[in-house]
Each structure stands twice: as C-alpha cells, then as structure tokens.
PDB file of C-alpha atoms in Angstrom:
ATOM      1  CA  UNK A   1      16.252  50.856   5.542  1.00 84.00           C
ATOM      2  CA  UNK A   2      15.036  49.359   2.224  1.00 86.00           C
ATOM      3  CA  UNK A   3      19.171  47.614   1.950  1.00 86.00           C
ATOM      4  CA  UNK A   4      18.032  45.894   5.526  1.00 87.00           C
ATOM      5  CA  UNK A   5      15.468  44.377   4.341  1.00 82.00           C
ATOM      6  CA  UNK A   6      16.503  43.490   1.274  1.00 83.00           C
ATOM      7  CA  UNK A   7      19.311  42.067   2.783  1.00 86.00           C
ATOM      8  CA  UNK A   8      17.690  40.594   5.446  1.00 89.00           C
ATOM      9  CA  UNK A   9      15.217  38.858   3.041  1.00 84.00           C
ATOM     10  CA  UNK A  10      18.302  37.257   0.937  1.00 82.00           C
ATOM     11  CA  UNK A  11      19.925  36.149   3.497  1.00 79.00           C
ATOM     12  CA  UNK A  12      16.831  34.096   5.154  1.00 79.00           C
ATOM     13  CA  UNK A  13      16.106  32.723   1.706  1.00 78.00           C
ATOM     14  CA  UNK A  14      19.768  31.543   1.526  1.00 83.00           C
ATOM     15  CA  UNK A  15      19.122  30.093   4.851  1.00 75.00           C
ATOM     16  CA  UNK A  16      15.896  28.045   3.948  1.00 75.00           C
ATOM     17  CA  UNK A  17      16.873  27.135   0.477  1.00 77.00           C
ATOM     18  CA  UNK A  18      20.441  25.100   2.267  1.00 77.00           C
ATOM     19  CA  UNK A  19      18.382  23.469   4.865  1.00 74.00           C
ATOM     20  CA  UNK A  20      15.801  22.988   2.084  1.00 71.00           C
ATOM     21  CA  UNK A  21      18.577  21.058  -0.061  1.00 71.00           C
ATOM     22  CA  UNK A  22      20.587  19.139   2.882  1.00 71.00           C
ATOM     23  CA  UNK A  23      17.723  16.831   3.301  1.00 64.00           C
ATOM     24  CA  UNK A  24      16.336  15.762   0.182  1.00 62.00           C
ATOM     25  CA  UNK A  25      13.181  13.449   0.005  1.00 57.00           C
ATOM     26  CA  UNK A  26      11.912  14.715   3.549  1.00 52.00           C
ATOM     27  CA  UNK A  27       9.297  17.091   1.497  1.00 52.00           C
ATOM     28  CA  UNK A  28       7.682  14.394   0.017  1.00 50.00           C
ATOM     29  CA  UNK A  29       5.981  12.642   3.663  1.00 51.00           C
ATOM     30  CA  UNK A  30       9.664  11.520   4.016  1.00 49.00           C
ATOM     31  CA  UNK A  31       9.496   8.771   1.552  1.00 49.00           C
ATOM     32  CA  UNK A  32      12.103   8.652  -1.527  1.00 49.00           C
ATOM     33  CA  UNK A  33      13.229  10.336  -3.892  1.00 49.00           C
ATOM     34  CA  UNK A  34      10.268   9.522  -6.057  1.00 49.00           C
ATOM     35  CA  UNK A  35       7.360  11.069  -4.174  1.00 49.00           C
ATOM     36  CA  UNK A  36       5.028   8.752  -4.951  1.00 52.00           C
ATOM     37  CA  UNK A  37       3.944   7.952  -1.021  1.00 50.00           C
ATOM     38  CA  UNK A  38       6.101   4.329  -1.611  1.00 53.00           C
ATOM     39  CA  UNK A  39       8.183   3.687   1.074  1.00 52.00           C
ATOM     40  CA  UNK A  40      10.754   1.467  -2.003  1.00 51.00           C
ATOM     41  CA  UNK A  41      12.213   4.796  -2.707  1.00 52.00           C
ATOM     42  CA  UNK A  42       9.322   5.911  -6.033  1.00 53.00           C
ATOM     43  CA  UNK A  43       8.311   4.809  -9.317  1.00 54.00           C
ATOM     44  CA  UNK A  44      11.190   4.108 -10.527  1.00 48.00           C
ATOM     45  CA  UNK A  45      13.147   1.814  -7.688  1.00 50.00           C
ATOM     46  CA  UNK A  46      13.889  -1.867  -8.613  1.00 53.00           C
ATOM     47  CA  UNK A  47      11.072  -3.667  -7.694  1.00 56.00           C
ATOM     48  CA  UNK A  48      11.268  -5.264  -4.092  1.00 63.00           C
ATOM     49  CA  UNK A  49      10.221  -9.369  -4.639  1.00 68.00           C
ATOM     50  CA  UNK A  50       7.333 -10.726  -2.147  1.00 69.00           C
ATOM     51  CA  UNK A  51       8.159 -13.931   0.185  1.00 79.00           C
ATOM     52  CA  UNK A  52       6.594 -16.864  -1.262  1.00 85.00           C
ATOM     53  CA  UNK A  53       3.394 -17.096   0.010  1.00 89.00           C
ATOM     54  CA  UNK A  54       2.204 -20.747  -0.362  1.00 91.00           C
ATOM     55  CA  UNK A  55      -1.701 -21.223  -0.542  1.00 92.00           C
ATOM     56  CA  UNK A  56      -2.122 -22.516   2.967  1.00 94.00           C
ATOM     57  CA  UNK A  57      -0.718 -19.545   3.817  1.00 93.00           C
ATOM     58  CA  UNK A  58      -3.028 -17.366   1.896  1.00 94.00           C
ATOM     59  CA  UNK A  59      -6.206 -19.326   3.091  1.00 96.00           C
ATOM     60  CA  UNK A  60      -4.743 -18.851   6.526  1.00 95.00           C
ATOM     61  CA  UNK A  61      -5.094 -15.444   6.307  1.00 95.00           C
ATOM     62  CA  UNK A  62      -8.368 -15.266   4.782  1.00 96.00           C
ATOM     63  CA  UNK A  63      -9.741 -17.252   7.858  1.00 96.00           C
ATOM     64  CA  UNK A  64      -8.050 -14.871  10.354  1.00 96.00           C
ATOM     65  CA  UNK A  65      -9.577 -11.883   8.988  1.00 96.00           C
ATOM     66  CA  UNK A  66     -13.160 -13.289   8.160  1.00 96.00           C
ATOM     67  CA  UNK A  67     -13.478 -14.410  11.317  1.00 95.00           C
ATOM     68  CA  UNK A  68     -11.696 -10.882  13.105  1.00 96.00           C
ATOM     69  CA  UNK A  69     -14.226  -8.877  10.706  1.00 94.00           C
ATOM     70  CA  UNK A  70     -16.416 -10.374   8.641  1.00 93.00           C
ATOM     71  CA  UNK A  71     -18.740 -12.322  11.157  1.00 91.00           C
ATOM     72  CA  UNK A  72     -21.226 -14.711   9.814  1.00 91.00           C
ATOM     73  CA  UNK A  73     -19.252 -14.662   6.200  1.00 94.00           C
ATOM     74  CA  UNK A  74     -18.243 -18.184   4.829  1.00 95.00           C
ATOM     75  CA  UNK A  75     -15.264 -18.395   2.641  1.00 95.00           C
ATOM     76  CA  UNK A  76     -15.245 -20.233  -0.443  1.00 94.00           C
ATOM     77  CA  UNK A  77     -12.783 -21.065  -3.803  1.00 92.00           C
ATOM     78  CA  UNK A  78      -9.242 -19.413  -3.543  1.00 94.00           C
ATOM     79  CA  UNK A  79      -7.548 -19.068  -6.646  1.00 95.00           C
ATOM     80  CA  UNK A  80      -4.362 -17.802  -7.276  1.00 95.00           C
ATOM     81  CA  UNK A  81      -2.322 -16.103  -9.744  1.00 93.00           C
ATOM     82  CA  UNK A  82       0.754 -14.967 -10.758  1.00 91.00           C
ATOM     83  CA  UNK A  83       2.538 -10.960 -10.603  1.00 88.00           C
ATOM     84  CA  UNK A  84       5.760 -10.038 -11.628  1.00 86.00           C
ATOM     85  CA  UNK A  85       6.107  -9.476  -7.036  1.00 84.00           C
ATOM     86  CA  UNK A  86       4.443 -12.570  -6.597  1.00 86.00           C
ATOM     87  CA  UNK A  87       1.338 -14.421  -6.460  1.00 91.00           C
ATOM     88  CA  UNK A  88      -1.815 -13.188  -5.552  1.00 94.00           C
ATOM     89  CA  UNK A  89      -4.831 -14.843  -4.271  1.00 96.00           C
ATOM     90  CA  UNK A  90      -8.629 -14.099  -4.706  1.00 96.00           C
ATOM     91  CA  UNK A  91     -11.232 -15.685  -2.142  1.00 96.00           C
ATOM     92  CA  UNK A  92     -14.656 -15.879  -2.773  1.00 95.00           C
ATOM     93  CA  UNK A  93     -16.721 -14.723   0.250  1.00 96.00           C
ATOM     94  CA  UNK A  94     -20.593 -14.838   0.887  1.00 95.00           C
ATOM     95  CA  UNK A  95     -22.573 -13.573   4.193  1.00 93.00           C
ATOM     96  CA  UNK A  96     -25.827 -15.125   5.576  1.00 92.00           C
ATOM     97  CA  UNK A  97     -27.703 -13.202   2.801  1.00 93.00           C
ATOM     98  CA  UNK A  98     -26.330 -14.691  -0.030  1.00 93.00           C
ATOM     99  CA  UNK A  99     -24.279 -11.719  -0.956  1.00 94.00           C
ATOM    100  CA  UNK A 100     -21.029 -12.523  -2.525  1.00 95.00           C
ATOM    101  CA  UNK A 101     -17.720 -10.731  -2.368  1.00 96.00           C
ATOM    102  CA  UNK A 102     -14.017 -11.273  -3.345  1.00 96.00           C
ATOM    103  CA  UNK A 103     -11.219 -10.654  -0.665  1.00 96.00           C
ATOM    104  CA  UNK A 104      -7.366 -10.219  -2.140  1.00 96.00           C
ATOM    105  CA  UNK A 105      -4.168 -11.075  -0.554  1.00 96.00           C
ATOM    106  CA  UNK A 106      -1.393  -9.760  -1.656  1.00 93.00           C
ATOM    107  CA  UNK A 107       2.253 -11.767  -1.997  1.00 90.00           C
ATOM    108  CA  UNK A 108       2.715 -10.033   1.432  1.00 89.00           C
ATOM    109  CA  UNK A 109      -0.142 -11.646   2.589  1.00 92.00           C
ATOM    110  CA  UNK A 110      -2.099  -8.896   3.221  1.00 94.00           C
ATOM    111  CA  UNK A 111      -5.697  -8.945   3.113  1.00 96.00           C
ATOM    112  CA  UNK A 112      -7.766  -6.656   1.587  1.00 95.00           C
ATOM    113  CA  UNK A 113     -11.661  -6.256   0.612  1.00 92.00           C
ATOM    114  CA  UNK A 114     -14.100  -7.021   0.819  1.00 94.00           C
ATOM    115  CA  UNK A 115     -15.007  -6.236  -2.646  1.00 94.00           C
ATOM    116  CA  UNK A 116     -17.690  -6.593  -5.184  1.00 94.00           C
ATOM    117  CA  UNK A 117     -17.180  -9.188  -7.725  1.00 91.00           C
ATOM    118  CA  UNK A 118     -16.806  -8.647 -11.828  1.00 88.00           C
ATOM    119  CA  UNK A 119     -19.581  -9.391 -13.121  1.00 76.00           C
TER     120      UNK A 119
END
C-alpha cells in the first residue's frame, strides 16, 4: 500500500513539474520571462522607444481628459522634457478653488494625475 502511494505521489509530481516547465512565463500573470508585471518581456528587455509625441499632441490630451474628468479644472503651462523612451510632459492644472495640481503624459500619451505639486 505505502509503494502505491509513493508511487502514485511521484508520478503526479512528474506530471505537474513537465506541464509546469512546457510553459514558461505563464506563472508570472503571463507576462515574460522577467516577472515584473511588464508586458516588454521584464527588467531586463531592450527598452521599447515611445512614438514621438509632439506638444500639440500632448496638450491635446490634457484637454480630452480635463474636460472627460476633471470638470471645472483649467489647464495651464505644459512643459516638457526629455527620457531615455521619450519626452514627457507636465501640465499645470487648477480647479475653481484655486487648488493646483500637475497632470503627466507619458511619450505614449497617456495621461495620468492628477497630482500634487513639489513644493
């Protein structure tokens, strides 16, 4: 009885540790090899270069999502400046209070914030 399950116990951990090792990366949330929740492939993949994203574009897309989320907030200065992907922008961005924020887009030209400034 004990050789059963003995055997029986090798054999499914043969089983599991094949499948385990036919489909590498798929442990991870199915990203690459590096883990790191980056669908480039991990920390150590070449580095995928950004579009240019020219500053109309960038204030384009500040105005798109202030006006989708940020209701009654008035943009001000963008500034850009340069990554080794691309370059980034920074908006200034105030609300009927007088409460300022900064908004980033990334060389993608995604959006993100609002934030509170540096003082």
């Amino acid at each position: 009885m004990m050789k059963k399950v003995l055997l029986t116990s090798l054999v499914a951990f043969t089983a599991l540790s094949t499948i385990a090792l036919a489909y590498p990366g798929k442990g991870n949330g199915g990203y690459g090899a590096g883990g790191c929740g980056c669908p480039q492939g991990g920390p150590n993949a070449a580095q995928q270069q950004a579009p240019e994203l020219s500053d109309a574009d960038a204030r384009t897309a500040i105005d798109e999502y202030v006006n989708a989320n940020l209701k009654g907030y008035t943009v001000g200065a963008v500034q850009s400046y340069a990554t080794p992907r691309g370059a980034m922008f920074t908006a200034d961005v105030t609300d009927a209070s007088g409460n300022n924020f900064v908004l980033h887009v990334n060389p993608w030209g995604t959006v993100r914030g609002p934030f509170l400034p540096r003082s």
